[in-house]
Short mmCIF file of C-alpha atoms in Angstrom, two decimals:
data_model
loop_
_atom_site.label_atom_id
_atom_site.label_comp_id
_atom_site.label_asym_id
_atom_site.label_seq_id
_atom_site.Cartn_x
_atom_site.Cartn_y
_atom_site.Cartn_z
CA UNK A 29 58.51 26.41 26.41
CA UNK A 30 56.74 24.01 23.93
CA UNK A 31 56.87 21.01 26.34
CA UNK A 32 55.31 23.16 29.05
CA UNK A 33 52.38 24.07 26.75
CA UNK A 34 51.71 20.41 25.94
CA UNK A 35 51.78 19.48 29.60
CA UNK A 36 49.30 22.26 30.39
CA UNK A 37 46.83 21.19 27.68
CA UNK A 38 46.65 17.55 28.72
CA UNK A 39 45.26 18.19 32.23
CA UNK A 40 42.76 20.65 30.76
CA UNK A 41 41.47 18.01 28.32
CA UNK A 42 41.24 15.44 31.10
CA UNK A 43 39.22 17.86 33.20
CA UNK A 44 36.81 18.47 30.30
CA UNK A 45 36.34 14.73 29.74
CA UNK A 46 35.77 14.23 33.43
CA UNK A 47 33.06 16.93 33.52
CA UNK A 48 31.26 15.38 30.53
CA UNK A 49 31.26 11.98 32.23
CA UNK A 50 29.90 13.52 35.42
CA UNK A 51 27.04 15.18 33.53
CA UNK A 52 26.22 11.91 31.79
CA UNK A 53 26.15 10.03 35.08
CA UNK A 54 23.88 12.67 36.62
CA UNK A 55 21.48 12.40 33.67
CA UNK A 56 21.34 8.61 34.04
CA UNK A 57 20.65 8.93 37.78
CA UNK A 58 17.81 11.41 37.18
CA UNK A 59 16.21 9.14 34.57
CA UNK A 60 16.49 6.13 36.87
CA UNK A 61 14.84 8.11 39.67
CA UNK A 62 11.98 9.16 37.37
CA UNK A 63 11.42 5.56 36.30
CA UNK A 64 11.29 4.40 39.91
CA UNK A 65 8.80 7.17 40.73
CA UNK A 66 6.56 6.12 37.85
CA UNK A 67 6.69 2.48 38.95
CA UNK A 68 5.65 3.43 42.48
CA UNK A 69 2.77 5.57 41.15
CA UNK A 70 1.53 2.71 38.98
CA UNK A 71 1.70 0.30 41.90
CA UNK A 72 -0.41 2.56 44.15
CA UNK A 73 -2.73 4.04 41.48
CA UNK A 74 -3.82 1.69 38.62
CA UNK A 75 -5.34 4.61 36.73
CA UNK A 76 -1.89 6.07 36.25
CA UNK A 77 -0.82 2.95 34.33
CA UNK A 78 -2.32 4.27 31.11
CA UNK A 79 -0.48 7.54 31.62
CA UNK A 80 2.78 5.68 32.13
CA UNK A 81 2.12 3.64 29.01
CA UNK A 82 1.45 6.77 26.97
CA UNK A 83 4.65 8.34 28.30
CA UNK A 84 6.60 5.23 27.31
CA UNK A 85 4.99 5.19 23.87
CA UNK A 86 5.80 8.87 23.41
CA UNK A 87 9.40 8.26 24.41
CA UNK A 88 9.66 5.34 22.01
CA UNK A 89 8.21 7.45 19.22
CA UNK A 90 10.70 10.21 19.90
CA UNK A 91 13.60 7.81 19.99
CA UNK A 92 12.44 6.23 16.71
CA UNK A 93 12.19 9.66 15.10
CA UNK A 94 15.62 10.56 16.37
CA UNK A 95 17.08 7.32 15.07
CA UNK A 96 15.60 7.87 11.61
CA UNK A 97 16.54 11.52 11.37
CA UNK A 98 12.98 12.71 12.03
CA UNK A 99 11.52 11.05 8.95
CA UNK A 100 8.35 8.98 8.99
CA UNK A 101 9.20 5.30 9.32
CA UNK A 102 6.93 2.30 8.86
CA UNK A 103 3.74 2.79 10.87
CA UNK A 104 3.60 0.75 14.09
CA UNK A 105 -0.06 0.11 14.83
CA UNK A 106 -1.64 -1.73 17.72
CA UNK A 107 -2.79 -4.51 15.38
CA UNK A 108 0.79 -5.01 14.28
CA UNK A 109 1.94 -5.31 17.88
CA UNK A 110 -0.74 -7.94 18.54
CA UNK A 111 -0.08 -9.82 15.31
CA UNK A 112 2.52 -12.22 16.73
CA UNK A 113 0.20 -13.04 19.62
CA UNK A 114 -2.75 -13.83 17.34
CA UNK A 115 -3.22 -17.48 16.41
CA UNK A 116 -3.56 -18.77 12.85
CA UNK A 117 -7.12 -19.80 13.66
CA UNK A 118 -8.10 -16.25 14.63
CA UNK A 119 -6.44 -14.76 11.54
CA UNK A 120 -8.14 -17.27 9.26
CA UNK A 121 -11.55 -16.76 10.84
CA UNK A 122 -11.18 -13.02 10.40
CA UNK A 123 -10.34 -13.31 6.70
CA UNK A 124 -12.26 -16.29 5.34
CA UNK A 125 -15.65 -14.57 5.31
CA UNK A 126 -14.61 -11.69 3.08
CA UNK A 127 -12.51 -13.96 0.88
CA UNK A 128 -15.56 -16.16 0.31
CA UNK A 129 -17.57 -13.13 -0.77
CA UNK A 130 -14.90 -12.00 -3.20
CA UNK A 131 -14.46 -15.53 -4.52
CA UNK A 132 -18.15 -15.62 -5.39
CA UNK A 133 -17.88 -12.24 -7.07
CA UNK A 134 -15.05 -13.56 -9.25
CA UNK A 135 -17.51 -16.04 -10.72
CA UNK A 136 -18.82 -13.08 -12.72
CA UNK A 137 -15.72 -13.37 -14.87
CA UNK A 138 -16.94 -16.77 -16.07
CA UNK A 139 -20.27 -15.21 -17.04
CA UNK A 140 -18.50 -12.44 -18.96
CA UNK A 141 -16.32 -14.91 -20.86
CA UNK A 142 -19.40 -17.00 -21.68
CA UNK A 143 -21.22 -13.90 -22.91
CA UNK A 144 -18.38 -13.01 -25.31
CA UNK A 145 -17.59 -16.58 -26.30
CA UNK A 146 -18.37 -15.89 -29.94
CA UNK A 147 -15.96 -12.94 -29.99
CA UNK A 148 -13.20 -15.14 -28.58
CA UNK A 149 -13.87 -17.95 -31.04
CA UNK A 150 -13.49 -15.60 -34.02
CA UNK A 151 -10.53 -13.64 -32.61
CA UNK A 152 -8.56 -16.20 -30.63
CA UNK A 153 -5.70 -13.73 -30.20
CA UNK A 154 -7.81 -11.91 -27.62
CA UNK A 155 -7.46 -14.84 -25.24
CA UNK A 156 -3.68 -14.40 -25.13
CA UNK A 157 -3.92 -11.13 -23.22
CA UNK A 158 -6.61 -11.92 -20.63
CA UNK A 159 -4.06 -13.03 -17.98
CA UNK A 160 -1.84 -10.04 -18.81
CA UNK A 161 -4.66 -7.56 -18.23
CA UNK A 162 -5.83 -9.25 -15.05
CA UNK A 163 -2.30 -9.31 -13.65
CA UNK A 164 -1.64 -5.70 -14.61
CA UNK A 165 -4.83 -4.55 -12.93
CA UNK A 166 -3.91 -6.39 -9.74
CA UNK A 167 -0.38 -4.99 -9.77
CA UNK A 168 -1.56 -1.42 -10.29
CA UNK A 169 -4.20 -1.67 -7.60
CA UNK A 170 -1.84 -3.38 -5.20
CA UNK A 171 0.67 -0.56 -5.48
CA UNK A 172 -2.05 2.02 -4.87
CA UNK A 173 -3.59 0.21 -1.89
CA UNK A 174 -0.18 -0.17 -0.27
CA UNK A 175 0.61 3.51 -0.79
CA UNK A 176 -2.71 4.71 0.66
CA UNK A 177 -2.60 2.39 3.68
CA UNK A 178 1.00 3.40 4.41
CA UNK A 179 -0.01 7.07 4.24
CA UNK A 180 -2.88 6.36 6.65
CA UNK A 181 -0.55 4.56 9.04
CA UNK A 182 2.00 7.38 9.07
CA UNK A 183 -0.71 10.00 9.60
CA UNK A 184 0.10 11.97 6.45
CA UNK A 185 -3.50 11.67 5.19
CA UNK A 186 -6.92 11.42 6.82
CA UNK A 187 -10.49 10.80 5.69
CA UNK A 188 -10.96 14.44 4.71
CA UNK A 189 -8.24 14.02 2.08
CA UNK A 190 -10.24 11.38 0.18
CA UNK A 191 -11.11 13.48 -2.93
CA UNK A 192 -7.55 14.71 -3.35
CA UNK A 193 -6.02 11.25 -2.89
CA UNK A 194 -8.47 9.53 -5.25
CA UNK A 195 -8.00 12.15 -7.99
CA UNK A 196 -4.20 11.98 -7.68
CA UNK A 197 -4.10 8.18 -7.87
CA UNK A 198 -6.62 8.05 -10.73
CA UNK A 199 -4.55 10.49 -12.79
CA UNK A 200 -1.38 8.57 -11.97
CA UNK A 201 -2.99 5.30 -13.02
CA UNK A 202 -4.20 6.76 -16.32
CA UNK A 203 -0.77 8.27 -17.06
CA UNK A 204 1.14 5.06 -16.29
CA UNK A 205 -1.43 2.98 -18.17
CA UNK A 206 -1.15 5.15 -21.26
CA UNK A 207 2.62 4.76 -21.30
CA UNK A 208 2.52 1.00 -20.77
CA UNK A 209 -0.37 0.52 -23.18
CA UNK A 210 1.54 2.24 -25.96
CA UNK A 211 4.62 0.11 -25.33
CA UNK A 212 2.68 -3.17 -25.14
CA UNK A 213 0.69 -2.35 -28.27
CA UNK A 214 3.87 -1.72 -30.26
CA UNK A 215 5.47 -4.91 -28.95
CA UNK A 216 2.38 -6.92 -29.86
CA UNK A 217 2.31 -5.64 -33.42
CA UNK A 218 6.00 -5.46 -34.34
CA UNK A 219 7.56 -8.24 -32.27
CA UNK A 220 4.80 -10.75 -31.59
CA UNK A 221 3.07 -10.54 -34.95
CA UNK A 222 -0.36 -9.85 -33.44
CA UNK A 223 -2.96 -8.40 -35.79
CA UNK A 224 -3.43 -4.64 -35.98
CA UNK A 225 -6.92 -4.63 -34.48
CA UNK A 226 -6.01 -6.80 -31.48
CA UNK A 227 -2.89 -4.71 -30.85
CA UNK A 228 -5.10 -1.63 -30.77
CA UNK A 229 -7.50 -3.37 -28.37
CA UNK A 230 -4.71 -4.19 -25.94
CA UNK A 231 -3.16 -0.72 -26.22
CA UNK A 232 -6.52 0.93 -25.46
CA UNK A 233 -7.54 -1.43 -22.66
CA UNK A 234 -4.42 -1.15 -20.50
CA UNK A 235 -4.89 2.58 -19.73
CA UNK A 236 -8.54 2.00 -18.82
CA UNK A 237 -7.68 -0.96 -16.57
CA UNK A 238 -4.96 1.10 -14.88
CA UNK A 239 -7.37 3.97 -14.30
CA UNK A 240 -10.06 1.68 -12.86
CA UNK A 241 -7.59 -0.17 -10.64
CA UNK A 242 -5.97 2.99 -9.24
CA UNK A 243 -9.34 4.66 -8.62
CA UNK A 244 -10.86 1.66 -6.83
CA UNK A 245 -7.71 0.95 -4.86
CA UNK A 246 -7.50 4.51 -3.55
CA UNK A 247 -11.23 4.78 -2.78
CA UNK A 248 -11.77 1.45 -1.02
CA UNK A 249 -9.67 2.20 2.11
CA UNK A 250 -11.71 5.36 2.68
CA UNK A 251 -14.97 3.45 2.18
CA UNK A 252 -13.85 0.82 4.67
CA UNK A 253 -13.19 3.49 7.28
CA UNK A 254 -16.56 5.11 6.63
CA UNK A 255 -18.34 1.80 7.37
CA UNK A 256 -15.99 0.99 10.28
CA UNK A 257 -14.38 -1.97 8.50
CA UNK A 258 -10.75 -3.08 8.47
CA UNK A 259 -9.15 -1.84 5.22
CA UNK A 260 -6.13 -4.11 5.63
CA UNK A 261 -8.42 -7.14 5.34
CA UNK A 262 -10.94 -5.89 2.78
CA UNK A 263 -9.39 -3.27 0.49
CA UNK A 264 -6.88 -5.41 -1.44
CA UNK A 265 -9.10 -8.47 -2.21
CA UNK A 266 -12.09 -6.25 -2.97
CA UNK A 267 -9.98 -4.22 -5.38
CA UNK A 268 -8.69 -7.38 -7.11
CA UNK A 269 -12.17 -8.81 -7.56
CA UNK A 270 -13.68 -5.59 -8.88
CA UNK A 271 -10.75 -4.89 -11.20
CA UNK A 272 -10.83 -8.41 -12.66
CA UNK A 273 -14.53 -8.19 -13.45
CA UNK A 274 -14.55 -4.59 -14.73
CA UNK A 275 -11.28 -5.02 -16.63
CA UNK A 276 -12.45 -8.14 -18.45
CA UNK A 277 -15.75 -6.52 -19.35
CA UNK A 278 -13.96 -3.40 -20.61
CA UNK A 279 -11.61 -5.56 -22.67
CA UNK A 280 -14.38 -7.25 -24.61
CA UNK A 281 -16.43 -4.08 -25.04
CA UNK A 282 -13.40 -2.23 -26.44
CA UNK A 283 -12.67 -5.22 -28.68
CA UNK A 284 -16.17 -5.16 -30.14
CA UNK A 285 -15.95 -1.42 -30.72
CA UNK A 286 -12.54 -1.56 -32.45
CA UNK A 287 -13.54 -4.56 -34.57
CA UNK A 288 -16.50 -2.57 -35.85
CA UNK A 289 -14.15 0.30 -36.72
CA UNK A 290 -12.04 -2.15 -38.74
CA UNK A 291 -15.28 -3.56 -40.20
CA UNK A 292 -14.62 -7.04 -38.89
CA UNK A 293 -17.73 -9.17 -38.51
CA UNK A 294 -18.17 -11.02 -35.22
#
Protein backbone atom coordinates (compact mmCIF):
# COMPACT_ATOMS: atom_id res chain seq x y z
CA UNK A 1 0.00 0.00 0.00
CA UNK A 2 2.69 2.69 0.77
CA UNK A 3 4.25 2.51 -2.74
CA UNK A 4 0.81 2.99 -4.26
CA UNK A 5 0.27 6.19 -2.21
CA UNK A 6 3.59 7.64 -3.35
CA UNK A 7 2.81 6.87 -6.96
CA UNK A 8 -0.57 8.58 -6.63
CA UNK A 9 0.89 11.76 -5.12
CA UNK A 10 3.52 12.31 -7.78
CA UNK A 11 1.07 12.70 -10.71
CA UNK A 12 -1.05 15.02 -8.57
CA UNK A 13 1.95 17.28 -7.89
CA UNK A 14 2.88 17.28 -11.56
CA UNK A 15 -0.64 18.31 -12.49
CA UNK A 16 -0.53 21.20 -9.99
CA UNK A 17 2.82 22.41 -11.35
CA UNK A 18 1.49 22.18 -14.87
CA UNK A 19 -1.59 24.28 -14.01
CA UNK A 20 0.58 26.97 -12.39
CA UNK A 21 2.77 27.15 -15.50
CA UNK A 22 -0.30 27.43 -17.70
CA UNK A 23 -1.66 30.34 -15.63
CA UNK A 24 1.71 32.08 -15.80
CA UNK A 25 1.87 31.69 -19.57
CA UNK A 26 -1.67 33.05 -19.92
CA UNK A 27 -0.77 36.09 -17.81
CA UNK A 28 2.29 36.79 -19.97
CA UNK A 29 0.20 36.51 -23.14
CA UNK A 30 -2.41 38.95 -21.80
CA UNK A 31 0.26 41.48 -20.83
CA UNK A 32 1.92 41.18 -24.24
CA UNK A 33 -1.44 41.76 -25.93
CA UNK A 34 -2.09 44.86 -23.80
CA UNK A 35 1.33 46.26 -24.68
CA UNK A 36 0.72 45.73 -28.38
CA UNK A 37 -2.67 47.44 -28.09
CA UNK A 38 -1.09 50.45 -26.38
CA UNK A 39 1.59 50.68 -29.06
CA UNK A 40 -1.04 50.69 -31.80
CA UNK A 41 -3.05 53.39 -30.00
CA UNK A 42 0.03 55.57 -29.64
CA UNK A 43 0.88 55.12 -33.31
CA UNK A 44 -2.60 56.23 -34.45
CA UNK A 45 -3.31 58.83 -31.73
CA UNK A 46 -0.33 60.94 -30.51
CA UNK A 47 -2.41 62.36 -27.66
CA UNK A 48 -2.56 58.92 -26.10
CA UNK A 49 1.25 58.87 -25.79
CA UNK A 50 1.12 60.85 -22.56
CA UNK A 51 -1.43 58.41 -21.19
CA UNK A 52 0.80 55.49 -22.11
CA UNK A 53 3.75 57.21 -20.46
CA UNK A 54 1.77 57.80 -17.28
CA UNK A 55 0.67 54.15 -17.27
CA UNK A 56 4.28 53.05 -17.65
CA UNK A 57 5.40 55.41 -14.89
CA UNK A 58 2.65 54.12 -12.62
CA UNK A 59 3.67 50.55 -13.32
CA UNK A 60 7.30 51.36 -12.60
CA UNK A 61 6.34 53.05 -9.35
CA UNK A 62 4.30 50.03 -8.30
CA UNK A 63 7.09 47.65 -9.15
CA UNK A 64 9.58 49.80 -7.21
CA UNK A 65 7.26 49.83 -4.20
CA UNK A 66 6.83 46.10 -4.43
CA UNK A 67 10.57 45.57 -4.67
CA UNK A 68 11.22 47.70 -1.59
CA UNK A 69 8.43 46.24 0.48
CA UNK A 70 6.19 49.29 0.02
CA UNK A 71 8.58 51.70 1.72
CA UNK A 72 9.52 55.07 0.28
CA UNK A 73 12.76 54.81 -1.66
CA UNK A 74 14.96 57.59 -3.00
CA UNK A 75 12.82 60.09 -4.92
CA UNK A 76 13.14 59.81 -8.71
CA UNK A 77 12.40 63.25 -10.13
CA UNK A 78 12.32 64.39 -13.73
CA UNK A 79 15.43 66.51 -13.17
CA UNK A 80 17.28 63.43 -12.00
CA UNK A 81 16.26 61.53 -15.12
CA UNK A 82 17.54 64.39 -17.30
CA UNK A 83 20.74 64.84 -15.32
CA UNK A 84 22.87 62.43 -17.36
CA UNK A 85 21.70 64.10 -20.57
CA UNK A 86 22.61 67.60 -19.35
CA UNK A 87 26.03 68.89 -20.35
CA UNK A 88 28.61 70.27 -17.92
CA UNK A 89 28.22 73.66 -19.58
CA UNK A 90 24.48 73.77 -18.84
CA UNK A 91 24.98 72.66 -15.24
CA UNK A 92 27.69 75.25 -14.67
CA UNK A 93 25.67 78.06 -16.24
CA UNK A 94 22.74 77.17 -14.02
CA UNK A 95 24.82 77.28 -10.84
CA UNK A 96 27.48 79.95 -11.34
CA UNK A 97 25.13 82.91 -10.92
CA UNK A 98 23.90 81.95 -7.47
CA UNK A 99 27.36 80.84 -6.38
CA UNK A 100 28.71 84.27 -7.33
CA UNK A 101 26.04 85.94 -5.20
CA UNK A 102 26.83 83.77 -2.20
CA UNK A 103 30.56 84.26 -2.69
CA UNK A 104 30.06 88.01 -2.46
CA UNK A 105 27.94 87.57 0.65
CA UNK A 106 30.78 85.61 2.28
CA UNK A 107 32.91 88.73 2.05
CA UNK A 108 30.89 89.95 5.03
CA UNK A 109 32.89 87.55 7.16
CA UNK A 110 36.02 89.57 6.42
CA UNK A 111 34.24 92.72 7.57
CA UNK A 112 33.15 91.01 10.80
CA UNK A 113 36.68 89.80 11.54
CA UNK A 114 38.03 93.29 10.85
CA UNK A 115 35.43 94.80 13.17
CA UNK A 116 36.45 92.50 16.05
CA UNK A 117 40.17 92.58 15.30
CA UNK A 118 40.95 94.07 18.69
CA UNK A 119 39.06 91.28 20.46
CA UNK A 120 41.07 88.68 18.54
CA UNK A 121 44.38 90.38 19.24
CA UNK A 122 43.76 90.31 23.00
CA UNK A 123 42.23 86.82 23.10
CA UNK A 124 44.08 84.90 20.41
CA UNK A 125 42.51 81.64 21.59
CA UNK A 126 39.26 82.74 19.95
CA UNK A 127 40.85 82.34 16.53
CA UNK A 128 41.41 78.62 17.13
CA UNK A 129 37.69 77.85 17.00
CA UNK A 130 36.54 79.95 14.04
CA UNK A 131 37.00 77.06 11.53
CA UNK A 132 35.37 74.63 13.97
CA UNK A 133 32.24 76.77 14.30
CA UNK A 134 32.01 77.43 10.57
CA UNK A 135 32.37 73.72 9.78
CA UNK A 136 29.85 72.71 12.43
CA UNK A 137 27.29 75.17 11.11
CA UNK A 138 27.73 73.84 7.58
CA UNK A 139 27.45 70.23 8.73
CA UNK A 140 24.30 70.89 10.74
CA UNK A 141 22.66 72.81 7.95
CA UNK A 142 23.69 70.27 5.35
CA UNK A 143 22.04 67.46 7.27
CA UNK A 144 18.84 69.48 7.62
CA UNK A 145 18.70 70.56 3.97
CA UNK A 146 19.21 66.98 2.83
CA UNK A 147 16.47 65.72 5.14
CA UNK A 148 13.94 68.34 4.04
CA UNK A 149 14.65 67.92 0.31
CA UNK A 150 14.40 64.13 0.62
CA UNK A 151 11.05 64.52 2.40
CA UNK A 152 9.86 66.81 -0.40
CA UNK A 153 10.97 64.32 -3.04
CA UNK A 154 9.20 61.40 -1.38
CA UNK A 155 6.01 63.42 -0.93
CA UNK A 156 5.89 63.06 2.85
CA UNK A 157 5.77 66.85 3.34
CA UNK A 158 4.37 69.77 1.36
CA UNK A 159 4.47 73.57 1.58
CA UNK A 160 1.64 73.63 4.11
CA UNK A 161 3.87 71.71 6.55
CA UNK A 162 6.44 74.53 6.67
CA UNK A 163 5.77 75.74 10.27
CA UNK A 164 5.82 72.22 11.68
CA UNK A 165 9.00 71.24 9.82
CA UNK A 166 10.87 74.43 10.73
CA UNK A 167 9.93 74.18 14.42
CA UNK A 168 10.93 70.51 14.56
CA UNK A 169 14.32 71.11 12.91
CA UNK A 170 15.02 74.21 15.01
CA UNK A 171 14.36 72.30 18.24
CA UNK A 172 16.48 69.40 17.02
CA UNK A 173 19.34 71.75 16.15
CA UNK A 174 19.21 73.44 19.56
CA UNK A 175 19.13 70.08 21.36
CA UNK A 176 22.05 68.62 19.40
CA UNK A 177 23.99 71.87 19.71
CA UNK A 178 23.54 71.96 23.47
CA UNK A 179 24.88 68.43 23.81
CA UNK A 180 27.86 69.05 21.52
CA UNK A 181 28.58 72.47 23.02
CA UNK A 182 28.81 71.00 26.50
CA UNK A 183 31.17 68.26 25.33
CA UNK A 184 33.40 70.63 23.34
CA UNK A 185 33.55 73.14 26.20
CA UNK A 186 34.70 70.46 28.64
CA UNK A 187 37.29 69.16 26.18
CA UNK A 188 38.61 72.68 25.60
CA UNK A 189 39.05 73.36 29.29
CA UNK A 190 40.26 70.03 30.66
CA UNK A 191 42.15 68.51 27.73
CA UNK A 192 43.30 71.42 25.58
CA UNK A 193 44.13 73.84 28.38
CA UNK A 194 41.98 76.64 26.95
CA UNK A 195 41.08 79.43 29.35
CA UNK A 196 37.80 79.29 31.26
CA UNK A 197 36.23 82.27 29.51
CA UNK A 198 37.02 81.06 25.98
CA UNK A 199 35.76 77.58 26.84
CA UNK A 200 32.51 79.15 27.96
CA UNK A 201 32.33 81.17 24.73
CA UNK A 202 32.70 78.06 22.59
CA UNK A 203 30.24 76.05 24.70
CA UNK A 204 27.61 78.81 24.40
CA UNK A 205 28.16 79.53 20.70
CA UNK A 206 27.78 75.99 19.36
CA UNK A 207 24.11 75.62 20.43
CA UNK A 208 23.26 78.99 18.88
CA UNK A 209 25.05 78.15 15.63
CA UNK A 210 23.25 74.79 15.49
CA UNK A 211 19.90 76.47 16.06
CA UNK A 212 20.53 79.09 13.36
CA UNK A 213 21.80 76.52 10.86
CA UNK A 214 18.89 74.10 11.38
CA UNK A 215 16.31 76.89 11.20
CA UNK A 216 17.71 78.44 8.02
CA UNK A 217 18.29 75.07 6.37
CA UNK A 218 14.70 73.96 6.97
CA UNK A 219 13.16 77.30 5.95
CA UNK A 220 15.12 77.97 2.75
CA UNK A 221 13.65 75.09 0.67
CA UNK A 222 10.15 76.37 1.43
CA UNK A 223 11.16 79.94 0.52
CA UNK A 224 12.63 78.72 -2.76
CA UNK A 225 9.37 77.01 -3.65
CA UNK A 226 7.38 80.12 -2.75
CA UNK A 227 9.44 82.21 -5.21
CA UNK A 228 9.48 79.41 -7.82
CA UNK A 229 13.23 78.79 -7.48
CA UNK A 230 15.13 75.52 -7.52
CA UNK A 231 15.91 74.55 -3.90
CA UNK A 232 18.47 71.94 -4.96
CA UNK A 233 20.61 74.72 -6.46
CA UNK A 234 19.99 77.52 -3.96
CA UNK A 235 19.14 76.13 -0.51
CA UNK A 236 22.49 74.56 0.46
CA UNK A 237 24.87 77.38 -0.62
CA UNK A 238 22.51 80.04 0.71
CA UNK A 239 22.37 78.25 4.05
CA UNK A 240 26.18 77.96 4.20
CA UNK A 241 26.70 81.64 3.46
CA UNK A 242 24.11 82.85 5.96
CA UNK A 243 25.28 80.48 8.68
CA UNK A 244 28.94 81.49 8.25
CA UNK A 245 28.12 85.18 8.57
CA UNK A 246 25.58 84.90 11.40
CA UNK A 247 27.63 82.29 13.27
CA UNK A 248 30.81 84.37 13.20
CA UNK A 249 28.95 87.46 14.33
CA UNK A 250 27.28 85.52 17.15
CA UNK A 251 30.65 84.12 18.21
CA UNK A 252 32.23 87.52 18.72
CA UNK A 253 29.15 89.04 20.35
CA UNK A 254 28.96 86.17 22.84
CA UNK A 255 32.70 86.50 23.45
CA UNK A 256 32.38 90.19 24.29
CA UNK A 257 29.47 89.48 26.62
CA UNK A 258 31.24 86.65 28.49
CA UNK A 259 34.49 88.62 28.76
CA UNK A 260 32.55 91.41 30.45
CA UNK A 261 31.08 88.88 32.88
CA UNK A 262 34.62 87.75 33.74
CA UNK A 263 35.63 91.44 33.91
CA UNK A 264 38.22 91.09 31.19
CA UNK A 265 39.08 94.34 29.43
CA UNK A 266 39.12 94.29 25.63
